[in-house]
């Protein structure tokens, strides 16, 4: 042993420091979200021109996963990094292919091995590995650096199964390219659900072939009066596939019965008949309606470009409303492989309570008919939920508890912690503050299962961080609001509470700041962190 150690030392001296220990241990490498278990070892692994990815196992997507890793190593190193089933010192080993998100990562002097019984687990192991390399690995251009990482072992798995973010593409339309960019950012932090808020008062953003005016009219503007936009069904399919390659499932939302002005502006017949040409007014009196609104010359509402909420509603007792919802849910479900359809349901302030409940219950049935599980904002729990449906807690604890009492799960997005559109403080140039100012430490320092008495871990599906876009118009704005809070929330959803500490996170996030700078991401330099 002595002799081997001695000769190793000699080689190291001759190679002018090539065998030096990397400057940090594995446990100080700045991984976000923090893995559940990290074991340090001495020494390092160095990526070289001769490195390659070796695939072990059998699955449709294994090559794609290997290529994802190789591509992320090639860009900045300029090394060829071949991917094959024969040879390579970075081994991706897939076991049973059972969909697991857990993985193990072992780094020795000669090899790196990532093992998982799921493709997703391998993908998350890859994200961890990429974060171990020097920050320059994130460069789009070839750079020279010591591509060295510390030896050791990581055993990791997520705390919550649903780890999401939401993009409001309705208030301001967000291009396909920018949604793909967002998906790439989410993937780096092991998030696995992207909720697209596709419709709201200001815009309808998804093509519905059987109701074409939704996008023709309803998609033609946005907050502030810009030109808006929409996704064709082919665009949407492209996003679904792009996300799936990064183990992210898209959750489409059609917000209803409130937040529906863009639909009501597109189709007059969805509106209650008011203000008839002869000066008569239709009486909207439910006792006389017999569940059918007496429509006479209904008029389309005006397009809306402001940011008030809670003033629009579908006509809950009008059969045409359900024919419309049926078509919308059918067409979107057909191009959505994921299990969930989000029905909105928030802030229906001008919908009568019993109309609201009647509407939510009928829409849940439609969603279920097309094979999907409904998620809705917490207000939907005031209706009878179908088994398995999910209430997304954003505002009212008592609503979340109603869901739990019915045996349903809650998705945690409390606005005071998880809303990415809230300003950091009163000086933040973007965002709103009706729920709170959310500095980075506030976004980090909470645990979903302790947020509210009566909402326990077993009641929680996971965590989602929504980005509403009343004040957000482009990629630069998105970057500023989500970095560094999105990684903080990703860690809250992935890493068990016992392992997390603000002190640890604030040191690790500072290392990510360097990565964001290399990528040209202008992030919020929280005063709580020494960057
Ligand atoms: C919401 O923020 N209205 C769900």
Short mmCIF file of C-alpha atoms and ligand atoms in Angstrom, two decimals:
data_model
loop_
_atom_site.label_atom_id
_atom_site.label_comp_id
_atom_site.label_asym_id
_atom_site.label_seq_id
_atom_site.Cartn_x
_atom_site.Cartn_y
_atom_site.Cartn_z
CA UNK A 1 0.00 0.00 0.00
CA UNK A 2 2.76 2.37 1.01
CA UNK A 3 4.53 1.74 -2.25
CA UNK A 4 1.38 2.47 -4.31
CA UNK A 5 0.68 5.65 -2.36
CA UNK A 6 4.28 6.73 -2.84
CA UNK A 7 4.24 6.21 -6.59
CA UNK A 8 0.88 7.97 -6.85
CA UNK A 9 2.42 10.94 -5.10
CA UNK A 10 5.30 10.91 -7.54
CA UNK A 11 2.92 10.85 -10.53
CA UNK A 12 1.01 13.72 -9.00
CA UNK A 13 4.11 15.79 -8.51
CA UNK A 14 5.25 15.06 -12.06
CA UNK A 15 1.84 16.00 -13.42
CA UNK A 16 2.10 19.34 -11.66
CA UNK A 17 -0.81 19.05 -9.36
CA UNK A 18 -3.13 16.98 -11.55
CA UNK A 19 -3.90 14.74 -8.60
CA UNK A 20 -4.67 17.52 -6.19
CA UNK A 21 -7.87 17.17 -4.32
CA UNK A 22 -10.53 19.43 -5.75
CA UNK A 23 -10.95 22.55 -3.67
CA UNK A 24 -14.26 21.34 -2.22
CA UNK A 25 -15.71 18.11 -0.91
CA UNK A 26 -18.76 16.54 -2.52
CA UNK A 27 -20.87 17.84 0.38
CA UNK A 28 -19.71 21.42 -0.30
CA UNK A 29 -20.37 21.28 -4.02
CA UNK A 30 -23.43 23.48 -4.05
CA UNK A 31 -26.05 20.97 -5.18
CA UNK A 32 -29.65 22.28 -5.34
CA UNK A 33 -31.91 20.63 -4.35
CA UNK A 34 -29.71 19.20 -1.62
CA UNK A 35 -29.49 15.40 -1.97
CA UNK A 36 -30.72 13.26 0.92
CA UNK A 37 -27.35 11.57 1.57
CA UNK A 38 -23.84 12.63 0.60
CA UNK A 39 -20.69 10.69 1.53
CA UNK A 40 -17.36 12.37 0.90
CA UNK A 41 -14.27 10.54 -0.30
CA UNK A 42 -10.81 11.89 -1.01
CA UNK A 43 -9.57 12.48 -4.53
CA UNK A 44 -11.31 13.51 -7.70
CA UNK A 45 -12.50 12.49 -11.15
CA UNK A 46 -11.45 14.52 -14.17
CA UNK A 47 -13.39 14.69 -17.41
CA UNK A 48 -11.07 14.50 -20.42
CA UNK A 49 -11.18 14.31 -24.20
CA UNK A 50 -11.27 10.52 -23.81
CA UNK A 51 -14.39 10.48 -21.60
CA UNK A 52 -17.61 8.96 -22.84
CA UNK A 53 -21.03 7.84 -21.66
CA UNK A 54 -21.76 4.13 -21.35
CA UNK A 55 -25.36 2.98 -21.20
CA UNK A 56 -26.39 -0.13 -19.31
CA UNK A 57 -29.94 -1.41 -19.45
CA UNK A 58 -32.86 -1.51 -21.72
CA UNK A 59 -35.37 1.19 -22.41
CA UNK A 60 -36.77 3.24 -25.22
CA UNK A 61 -35.33 6.49 -23.90
CA UNK A 62 -31.98 5.45 -22.48
CA UNK A 63 -30.02 6.72 -25.48
CA UNK A 64 -31.88 10.04 -25.31
CA UNK A 65 -31.01 10.39 -21.62
CA UNK A 66 -27.36 9.60 -22.35
CA UNK A 67 -27.32 12.12 -25.20
CA UNK A 68 -28.79 14.78 -22.91
CA UNK A 69 -25.84 14.31 -20.55
CA UNK A 70 -23.28 14.18 -23.35
CA UNK A 71 -24.66 17.30 -25.02
CA UNK A 72 -24.49 19.21 -21.73
CA UNK A 73 -20.84 18.17 -21.35
CA UNK A 74 -19.86 18.77 -25.00
CA UNK A 75 -20.98 22.39 -25.29
CA UNK A 76 -18.56 23.91 -22.80
CA UNK A 77 -15.73 21.35 -22.85
CA UNK A 78 -15.62 20.84 -26.59
CA UNK A 79 -14.90 17.14 -25.95
CA UNK A 80 -16.57 14.59 -28.23
CA UNK A 81 -18.21 12.58 -25.36
CA UNK A 82 -19.52 9.63 -27.36
CA UNK A 83 -22.56 7.72 -26.08
CA UNK A 84 -22.65 3.93 -26.49
CA UNK A 85 -23.63 0.62 -24.95
CA UNK A 86 -20.00 -0.58 -25.18
CA UNK A 87 -17.60 1.70 -23.43
CA UNK A 88 -17.31 4.93 -21.48
CA UNK A 89 -16.19 6.07 -18.04
CA UNK A 90 -19.50 7.75 -17.16
CA UNK A 91 -21.91 4.89 -16.69
CA UNK A 92 -25.69 5.29 -16.71
CA UNK A 93 -27.20 2.12 -15.37
CA UNK A 94 -30.93 1.59 -15.62
CA UNK A 95 -32.43 -1.22 -13.53
CA UNK A 96 -36.01 -2.40 -13.81
CA UNK A 97 -37.35 0.73 -15.52
CA UNK A 98 -40.13 1.13 -12.97
CA UNK A 99 -40.45 4.91 -13.17
CA UNK A 100 -38.44 5.58 -10.03
CA UNK A 101 -37.12 9.10 -9.38
CA UNK A 102 -34.52 7.86 -6.86
CA UNK A 103 -30.90 7.48 -7.94
CA UNK A 104 -27.40 6.78 -6.71
CA UNK A 105 -24.34 8.59 -7.97
CA UNK A 106 -20.86 7.27 -7.26
CA UNK A 107 -17.70 9.07 -8.27
CA UNK A 108 -14.33 7.36 -8.14
CA UNK A 109 -11.04 8.39 -9.67
CA UNK A 110 -11.72 6.37 -12.82
CA UNK A 111 -15.48 6.36 -13.26
CA UNK A 112 -18.75 8.03 -12.55
CA UNK A 113 -21.75 5.78 -12.17
CA UNK A 114 -25.37 6.86 -11.97
CA UNK A 115 -27.82 4.05 -11.16
CA UNK A 116 -31.59 4.11 -10.95
CA UNK A 117 -34.54 1.87 -11.62
CA UNK A 118 -36.17 4.73 -13.54
CA UNK A 119 -35.23 6.89 -16.50
CA UNK A 120 -36.32 9.90 -14.42
CA UNK A 121 -33.94 8.85 -11.63
CA UNK A 122 -31.06 8.71 -14.13
CA UNK A 123 -32.05 12.15 -15.39
CA UNK A 124 -31.99 13.56 -11.85
CA UNK A 125 -28.62 11.91 -11.22
CA UNK A 126 -27.40 13.69 -14.36
CA UNK A 127 -28.64 17.04 -13.03
CA UNK A 128 -26.74 16.45 -9.80
CA UNK A 129 -23.62 15.46 -11.71
CA UNK A 130 -23.74 18.55 -13.92
CA UNK A 131 -23.90 20.73 -10.80
CA UNK A 132 -20.70 19.11 -9.49
CA UNK A 133 -18.59 20.35 -12.39
CA UNK A 134 -17.16 23.88 -12.25
CA UNK A 135 -19.68 26.62 -13.08
CA UNK A 136 -18.13 27.00 -16.55
CA UNK A 137 -19.82 23.72 -17.55
CA UNK A 138 -23.02 25.77 -18.06
CA UNK A 139 -21.45 27.92 -20.78
CA UNK A 140 -22.95 27.78 -24.26
CA UNK A 141 -19.45 28.23 -25.66
CA UNK A 142 -16.28 26.20 -25.39
CA UNK A 143 -14.14 27.21 -22.44
CA UNK A 144 -11.06 25.79 -20.84
CA UNK A 145 -11.31 24.74 -17.22
CA UNK A 146 -10.24 21.86 -14.98
CA UNK A 147 -13.27 19.65 -15.44
CA UNK A 148 -12.74 18.03 -12.11
CA UNK A 149 -15.22 16.83 -9.51
CA UNK A 150 -14.79 15.41 -6.01
CA UNK A 151 -15.08 11.70 -5.30
CA UNK A 152 -17.83 10.31 -3.12
CA UNK A 153 -21.33 8.92 -3.18
CA UNK A 154 -24.84 10.36 -3.26
CA UNK A 155 -28.07 8.51 -2.49
CA UNK A 156 -31.09 10.60 -3.34
CA UNK A 157 -34.86 10.59 -3.77
CA UNK A 158 -37.59 13.25 -3.64
CA UNK A 159 -39.65 14.16 -0.63
CA UNK A 160 -42.77 15.04 -2.69
CA UNK A 161 -43.96 13.41 -5.91
CA UNK A 162 -45.40 16.57 -7.49
CA UNK A 163 -42.80 19.33 -7.76
CA UNK A 164 -44.11 21.97 -10.05
CA UNK A 165 -44.19 25.44 -11.37
CA UNK A 166 -46.91 27.35 -13.21
CA UNK A 167 -46.58 29.83 -16.03
CA UNK A 168 -49.44 32.22 -16.66
CA UNK A 169 -49.29 32.48 -20.46
CA UNK A 170 -52.68 34.25 -20.55
CA UNK A 171 -52.03 37.67 -18.99
CA UNK A 172 -48.99 38.05 -21.22
CA UNK A 173 -48.45 35.50 -23.93
CA UNK A 174 -45.19 33.58 -23.56
CA UNK A 175 -43.64 32.21 -26.75
CA UNK A 176 -42.97 28.52 -27.38
CA UNK A 177 -39.26 29.30 -27.27
CA UNK A 178 -39.51 30.94 -23.85
CA UNK A 179 -41.65 28.14 -22.44
CA UNK A 180 -38.96 25.68 -23.60
CA UNK A 181 -36.37 27.84 -21.89
CA UNK A 182 -38.44 27.70 -18.70
CA UNK A 183 -38.73 23.91 -18.98
CA UNK A 184 -34.93 23.70 -19.24
CA UNK A 185 -34.54 25.76 -16.10
CA UNK A 186 -37.10 23.66 -14.21
CA UNK A 187 -35.33 20.45 -15.24
CA UNK A 188 -32.07 21.60 -13.65
CA UNK A 189 -33.81 21.71 -10.27
CA UNK A 190 -35.60 18.36 -10.65
CA UNK A 191 -39.08 19.84 -11.02
CA UNK A 192 -41.48 17.51 -12.78
CA UNK A 193 -44.80 19.31 -13.50
CA UNK A 194 -45.34 22.44 -15.58
CA UNK A 195 -48.82 23.87 -15.16
CA UNK A 196 -49.78 26.16 -18.06
CA UNK A 197 -52.46 28.71 -17.17
CA UNK A 198 -53.79 28.79 -20.73
CA UNK A 199 -56.86 31.01 -20.43
CA UNK A 200 -57.94 34.05 -18.48
CA UNK A 201 -59.93 37.24 -18.90
CA UNK A 202 -57.20 38.80 -21.03
CA UNK A 203 -56.41 35.95 -23.39
CA UNK A 204 -57.20 32.48 -24.72
CA UNK A 205 -53.89 30.83 -25.65
CA UNK A 206 -54.67 27.34 -26.98
CA UNK A 207 -56.19 26.47 -30.33
CA UNK A 208 -59.56 24.70 -30.05
CA UNK A 209 -60.42 23.50 -33.54
CA UNK A 210 -64.17 23.27 -32.92
CA UNK A 211 -64.33 26.81 -31.46
CA UNK A 212 -61.82 28.70 -33.62
CA UNK A 213 -62.77 32.20 -32.56
CA UNK A 214 -61.35 31.53 -29.09
CA UNK A 215 -57.87 32.16 -30.41
CA UNK A 216 -58.83 34.33 -33.39
CA UNK A 217 -60.56 36.85 -31.11
CA UNK A 218 -59.76 35.77 -27.57
CA UNK A 219 -56.06 35.30 -28.30
CA UNK A 220 -55.63 38.64 -30.03
CA UNK A 221 -54.54 40.76 -27.09
CA UNK A 222 -53.09 40.69 -23.57
CA UNK A 223 -52.57 42.87 -20.50
CA UNK A 224 -51.58 46.35 -21.63
CA UNK A 225 -53.11 45.83 -25.10
CA UNK A 226 -50.20 44.04 -26.82
CA UNK A 227 -50.84 41.62 -29.65
CA UNK A 228 -51.16 38.51 -27.49
CA UNK A 229 -50.79 35.19 -29.26
CA UNK A 230 -51.66 31.53 -28.86
CA UNK A 231 -50.31 28.02 -29.25
CA UNK A 232 -51.57 25.95 -32.13
CA UNK A 233 -52.26 22.36 -31.12
CA UNK A 234 -49.00 21.44 -32.88
CA UNK A 235 -47.12 24.03 -30.77
CA UNK A 236 -48.67 22.56 -27.65
CA UNK A 237 -47.70 19.02 -28.69
CA UNK A 238 -44.16 20.26 -29.26
CA UNK A 239 -44.09 21.66 -25.71
CA UNK A 240 -45.50 18.43 -24.28
CA UNK A 241 -42.78 16.41 -26.04
CA UNK A 242 -40.00 18.85 -25.10
CA UNK A 243 -41.09 18.69 -21.47
CA UNK A 244 -41.44 14.88 -21.54
CA UNK A 245 -37.83 14.55 -22.73
CA UNK A 246 -36.92 16.36 -19.51
CA UNK A 247 -39.30 14.26 -17.36
CA UNK A 248 -41.72 17.13 -16.97
CA UNK A 249 -45.46 16.60 -17.36
CA UNK A 250 -47.61 19.44 -18.67
CA UNK A 251 -50.80 20.25 -16.76
CA UNK A 252 -53.12 22.38 -18.94
CA UNK A 253 -55.45 24.82 -17.20
CA UNK A 254 -58.66 26.27 -18.57
CA UNK A 255 -59.78 28.61 -15.81
CA UNK A 256 -63.57 28.63 -15.30
CA UNK A 257 -66.33 29.61 -14.53
CA UNK A 258 -64.67 32.93 -13.62
CA UNK A 259 -61.66 34.38 -15.45
CA UNK A 260 -63.46 33.65 -18.72
CA UNK A 261 -63.81 36.99 -20.45
CA UNK A 262 -61.63 36.01 -23.43
CA UNK A 263 -64.08 33.18 -24.23
CA UNK A 264 -67.10 35.39 -23.59
CA UNK A 265 -65.61 38.01 -25.93
CA UNK A 266 -65.11 35.38 -28.64
CA UNK A 267 -68.59 33.83 -28.63
CA UNK A 268 -71.71 35.95 -27.94
CA UNK A 269 -73.81 32.84 -27.41
CA UNK A 270 -71.88 31.93 -24.24
CA UNK A 271 -73.10 35.16 -22.63
CA UNK A 272 -76.36 35.61 -20.82
CA UNK A 273 -78.82 37.61 -22.94
CA UNK A 274 -78.75 41.12 -21.67
CA UNK A 275 -79.46 44.52 -23.07
CA UNK A 276 -81.71 43.37 -25.92
CA UNK A 277 -82.05 45.62 -29.00
CA UNK A 278 -85.65 46.54 -28.12
CA UNK A 279 -84.43 47.90 -24.82
CA UNK A 280 -85.84 44.96 -22.89
CA UNK A 281 -83.60 43.24 -20.34
CA UNK A 282 -83.55 39.50 -19.83
CA UNK A 283 -84.40 38.64 -16.27
CA UNK A 284 -81.75 36.40 -14.90
CA UNK A 285 -83.88 34.83 -12.22
CA UNK A 286 -82.83 31.33 -11.41
CA UNK A 287 -86.18 30.16 -10.08
CA UNK A 288 -87.73 30.79 -13.49
CA UNK A 289 -84.84 29.54 -15.55
CA UNK A 290 -85.27 25.81 -15.12
CA UNK A 291 -81.55 25.46 -15.68
CA UNK A 292 -81.60 27.12 -19.08
CA UNK A 293 -80.70 30.74 -19.55
CA UNK A 294 -83.25 32.43 -21.86
CA UNK A 295 -80.85 33.77 -24.41
CA UNK A 296 -82.03 36.52 -26.65
CA UNK A 297 -79.51 38.37 -28.75
CA UNK A 298 -76.69 37.73 -26.37
CA UNK A 299 -73.78 40.03 -26.91
CA UNK A 300 -70.11 39.27 -26.78
CA UNK A 301 -68.29 41.03 -24.01
CA UNK A 302 -65.44 43.39 -24.83
CA UNK A 303 -61.86 42.17 -24.88
CA UNK A 304 -60.10 43.12 -21.67
CA UNK A 305 -56.51 44.27 -21.12
CA UNK A 306 -56.56 45.37 -17.47
CA UNK A 307 -55.61 43.34 -14.39
CA UNK A 308 -58.73 43.34 -12.23
CA UNK A 309 -60.03 39.90 -11.25
CA UNK A 310 -63.28 38.27 -10.25
CA UNK A 311 -65.81 40.00 -12.53
CA UNK A 312 -66.49 37.48 -15.34
CA UNK A 313 -68.37 34.19 -15.30
CA UNK A 314 -69.73 31.49 -17.57
CA UNK A 315 -73.48 30.96 -17.39
CA UNK A 316 -73.68 27.96 -15.14
CA UNK A 317 -77.31 27.07 -16.00
CA UNK A 318 -76.84 27.31 -19.76
CA UNK A 319 -76.48 23.95 -21.50
CA UNK A 320 -74.34 25.45 -24.24
CA UNK A 321 -71.72 26.21 -21.59
CA UNK A 322 -71.26 22.46 -21.02
CA UNK A 323 -71.19 21.63 -24.74
CA UNK A 324 -68.46 24.24 -25.01
CA UNK A 325 -66.52 22.92 -22.00
CA UNK A 326 -66.88 19.38 -23.32
CA UNK A 327 -65.24 20.31 -26.64
CA UNK A 328 -62.46 22.24 -24.95
CA UNK A 329 -61.67 19.48 -22.45
CA UNK A 330 -61.86 16.80 -25.17
CA UNK A 331 -59.53 18.57 -27.59
CA UNK A 332 -56.94 19.47 -24.95
CA UNK A 333 -57.10 16.04 -23.28
CA UNK A 334 -56.45 14.35 -26.63
CA UNK A 335 -53.08 16.08 -26.87
CA UNK A 336 -52.18 15.87 -23.17
CA UNK A 337 -50.56 12.57 -22.14
CA UNK A 338 -50.30 13.60 -18.47
CA UNK A 339 -52.96 12.58 -15.93
CA UNK A 340 -54.20 16.04 -14.90
CA UNK A 341 -56.53 18.68 -16.30
CA UNK A 342 -56.72 21.92 -14.31
CA UNK A 343 -60.19 23.45 -14.24
CA UNK A 344 -59.28 26.70 -12.46
CA UNK A 345 -62.25 27.65 -10.30
CA UNK A 346 -60.66 30.60 -8.48
CA UNK A 347 -62.15 33.99 -7.76
CA UNK A 348 -65.58 33.41 -9.32
CA UNK A 349 -66.92 36.34 -7.35
CA UNK A 350 -69.87 37.01 -9.64
CA UNK A 351 -71.03 33.39 -9.83
CA UNK A 352 -73.82 32.50 -7.38
CA UNK A 353 -72.56 29.94 -4.84
CA UNK A 354 -74.98 27.19 -5.91
CA UNK A 355 -74.27 27.92 -9.59
CA UNK A 356 -70.58 27.63 -8.84
CA UNK A 357 -70.97 24.26 -7.14
CA UNK A 358 -73.24 22.97 -9.91
CA UNK A 359 -70.66 24.10 -12.50
CA UNK A 360 -67.63 22.57 -10.78
CA UNK A 361 -69.39 19.23 -10.31
CA UNK A 362 -70.46 19.05 -13.96
CA UNK A 363 -67.03 20.04 -15.23
CA UNK A 364 -65.34 17.42 -13.03
CA UNK A 365 -67.57 14.82 -14.71
CA UNK A 366 -66.53 16.04 -18.15
CA UNK A 367 -62.84 15.90 -17.24
CA UNK A 368 -63.29 12.41 -15.83
CA UNK A 369 -65.11 11.30 -19.02
CA UNK A 370 -61.98 12.20 -20.99
CA UNK A 371 -59.80 10.14 -18.67
CA UNK A 372 -58.22 12.97 -16.72
CA UNK A 373 -58.05 13.89 -13.04
CA UNK A 374 -59.17 17.41 -12.16
CA UNK A 375 -57.03 19.85 -10.26
CA UNK A 376 -58.63 23.15 -9.29
CA UNK A 377 -57.78 26.16 -7.14
CA UNK A 378 -58.80 25.64 -3.51
CA UNK A 379 -62.32 27.07 -3.99
CA UNK A 380 -63.35 23.88 -5.86
CA UNK A 381 -63.33 22.02 -2.54
CA UNK A 382 -66.59 23.83 -1.68
CA UNK A 383 -68.14 21.44 -4.24
CA UNK A 384 -68.26 17.65 -3.94
CA UNK A 385 -64.95 16.49 -5.35
CA UNK A 386 -64.60 13.30 -7.32
CA UNK A 387 -62.24 10.77 -5.72
CA UNK A 388 -58.63 11.54 -6.59
CA UNK A 389 -59.26 15.12 -7.66
CA UNK A 390 -56.92 17.70 -6.23
CA UNK A 391 -57.42 21.12 -4.62
CA UNK A 392 -54.58 23.57 -5.11
CA UNK A 393 -54.19 25.57 -1.90
CA UNK A 394 -53.33 29.15 -2.79
CA UNK A 395 -55.43 31.27 -0.43
CA UNK A 396 -57.87 29.61 1.95
CA UNK A 397 -56.89 27.04 4.50
CA UNK A 398 -60.55 26.22 5.17
CA UNK A 399 -60.99 25.21 1.52
CA UNK A 400 -57.93 22.96 1.65
CA UNK A 401 -59.39 21.35 4.76
CA UNK A 402 -62.70 20.77 2.97
CA UNK A 403 -60.76 18.80 0.34
CA UNK A 404 -58.99 16.75 3.01
CA UNK A 405 -62.27 16.05 4.79
CA UNK A 406 -63.55 14.62 1.50
CA UNK A 407 -60.49 12.35 1.29
CA UNK A 408 -58.85 14.37 -1.49
CA UNK A 409 -55.28 15.65 -1.70
CA UNK A 410 -53.98 19.16 -1.68
CA UNK A 411 -51.33 20.72 -3.89
CA UNK A 412 -49.50 23.35 -1.86
CA UNK A 413 -49.06 26.79 -3.45
CA UNK A 414 -49.72 29.21 -0.59
CA UNK A 415 -49.41 32.64 -2.17
CA UNK A 416 -47.46 34.03 0.79
CA UNK A 417 -44.63 31.54 0.16
CA UNK A 418 -44.87 30.03 -3.30
CA UNK A 419 -46.05 32.84 -5.60
CA UNK A 420 -43.14 33.81 -7.82
CA UNK A 421 -44.87 36.99 -8.98
CA UNK A 422 -44.77 38.54 -5.51
CA UNK A 423 -42.18 41.28 -5.15
CA UNK A 424 -39.09 40.52 -3.12
CA UNK A 425 -39.49 43.83 -1.30
CA UNK A 426 -41.08 47.21 -1.90
CA UNK A 427 -38.34 48.23 -4.33
CA UNK A 428 -38.67 45.26 -6.73
CA UNK A 429 -39.24 46.65 -10.23
CA UNK A 430 -41.74 43.91 -11.20
CA UNK A 431 -44.46 41.94 -9.52
CA UNK A 432 -47.32 42.51 -7.12
CA UNK A 433 -47.52 42.32 -3.33
CA UNK A 434 -51.15 41.63 -2.45
CA UNK A 435 -50.14 38.39 -0.67
CA UNK A 436 -46.71 39.33 0.69
CA UNK A 437 -43.25 40.51 -0.11
CA UNK A 438 -41.31 37.28 -0.50
CA UNK A 439 -37.55 37.53 0.00
CA UNK A 440 -35.48 34.46 -0.73
CA UNK A 441 -35.28 33.35 2.90
CA UNK A 442 -39.05 33.51 3.23
CA UNK A 443 -39.53 31.43 0.06
CA UNK A 444 -37.11 28.87 1.48
CA UNK A 445 -38.02 28.73 5.16
CA UNK A 446 -41.20 26.68 5.28
CA UNK A 447 -42.36 23.10 5.06
CA UNK A 448 -45.58 22.21 3.20
CA UNK A 449 -46.64 19.66 5.83
CA UNK A 450 -46.28 22.23 8.64
CA UNK A 451 -47.73 25.23 6.90
CA UNK A 452 -51.20 24.71 8.27
CA UNK A 453 -52.53 22.58 11.09
CA UNK A 454 -54.65 19.83 9.64
CA UNK A 455 -52.71 19.58 6.35
CA UNK A 456 -50.35 16.70 6.93
CA UNK A 457 -47.77 15.13 4.67
CA UNK A 458 -50.14 12.32 3.68
CA UNK A 459 -52.70 14.91 2.54
CA UNK A 460 -50.23 16.64 0.25
CA UNK A 461 -49.61 15.80 -3.40
CA UNK A 462 -46.70 18.21 -3.59
CA UNK A 463 -45.73 21.80 -4.11
CA UNK A 464 -46.17 24.16 -7.05
CA UNK A 465 -44.66 27.63 -7.52
CA UNK A 466 -46.86 29.77 -9.82
CA UNK A 467 -45.59 32.69 -11.87
CA UNK A 468 -48.48 35.02 -12.73
CA UNK A 469 -47.66 37.46 -15.48
CA UNK A 470 -49.70 40.64 -15.01
CA UNK A 471 -46.37 42.52 -14.81
CA UNK A 472 -44.10 40.00 -16.52
CA UNK A 473 -43.60 40.30 -20.27
CA UNK A 474 -40.40 38.58 -21.34
CA UNK A 475 -37.64 36.12 -20.51
CA UNK A 476 -35.60 38.71 -18.65
CA UNK A 477 -38.57 39.44 -16.37
CA UNK A 478 -39.13 35.72 -15.80
CA UNK A 479 -35.47 35.24 -14.86
CA UNK A 480 -35.59 38.10 -12.39
CA UNK A 481 -38.65 36.79 -10.56
CA UNK A 482 -37.78 33.07 -10.49
CA UNK A 483 -34.06 33.23 -9.74
CA UNK A 484 -33.22 32.52 -6.99
CA UNK A 485 -36.68 31.64 -5.60
CA UNK A 486 -37.50 28.74 -7.93
CA UNK A 487 -34.44 26.74 -6.78
CA UNK A 488 -35.43 27.50 -3.15
CA UNK A 489 -38.92 26.11 -3.70
CA UNK A 490 -37.52 23.16 -5.64
CA UNK A 491 -35.43 22.29 -2.60
CA UNK A 492 -38.46 22.61 -0.28
CA UNK A 493 -40.25 20.06 -2.48
CA UNK A 494 -37.33 17.65 -2.99
CA UNK A 495 -35.22 17.61 0.17
CA UNK A 496 -36.64 16.34 3.43
CA UNK A 497 -37.17 18.98 6.07
CA UNK A 498 -34.59 17.54 8.48
CA UNK A 499 -31.84 17.97 5.89
CA UNK A 500 -32.58 21.57 4.99
CA UNK A 501 -31.08 24.68 6.55
CA UNK A 502 -31.04 28.30 5.45
CA UNK A 503 -27.36 28.54 6.24
CA UNK A 504 -26.57 25.63 3.92
CA UNK A 505 -28.91 26.79 1.16
CA UNK A 506 -27.63 30.37 1.17
CA UNK A 507 -24.07 29.13 0.64
CA UNK A 508 -25.08 26.74 -2.14
CA UNK A 509 -27.28 29.25 -3.94
CA UNK A 510 -24.32 31.66 -4.08
CA UNK A 511 -22.52 29.06 -6.19
CA UNK A 512 -25.50 28.96 -8.54
CA UNK A 513 -25.25 32.74 -8.90
CA UNK A 514 -21.96 32.19 -10.71
CA UNK A 515 -23.66 29.72 -13.07
CA UNK A 516 -26.46 32.16 -13.81
CA UNK A 517 -23.95 34.89 -14.58
CA UNK A 518 -22.20 32.63 -17.07
CA UNK A 519 -25.57 31.98 -18.73
CA UNK A 520 -26.44 35.69 -18.84
CA UNK A 521 -29.30 35.27 -16.38
CA UNK A 522 -30.00 38.53 -14.55
CA UNK A 523 -31.23 37.28 -11.20
CA UNK A 524 -32.30 38.99 -8.00
CA UNK A 525 -29.17 39.38 -5.88
CA UNK A 526 -30.94 38.83 -2.62
CA UNK A 527 -29.29 40.86 0.18
CA UNK A 528 -29.71 37.77 2.36
CA UNK A 529 -26.96 35.94 0.43
CA UNK A 530 -23.24 36.62 0.12
CA UNK A 531 -22.94 36.22 -3.65
C1 LIG B 1 -55.11 32.79 -7.93
O1 LIG B 1 -54.04 33.34 -7.57
N1 LIG B 1 -56.14 33.51 -8.29
C2 LIG B 1 -55.23 31.34 -7.97
#
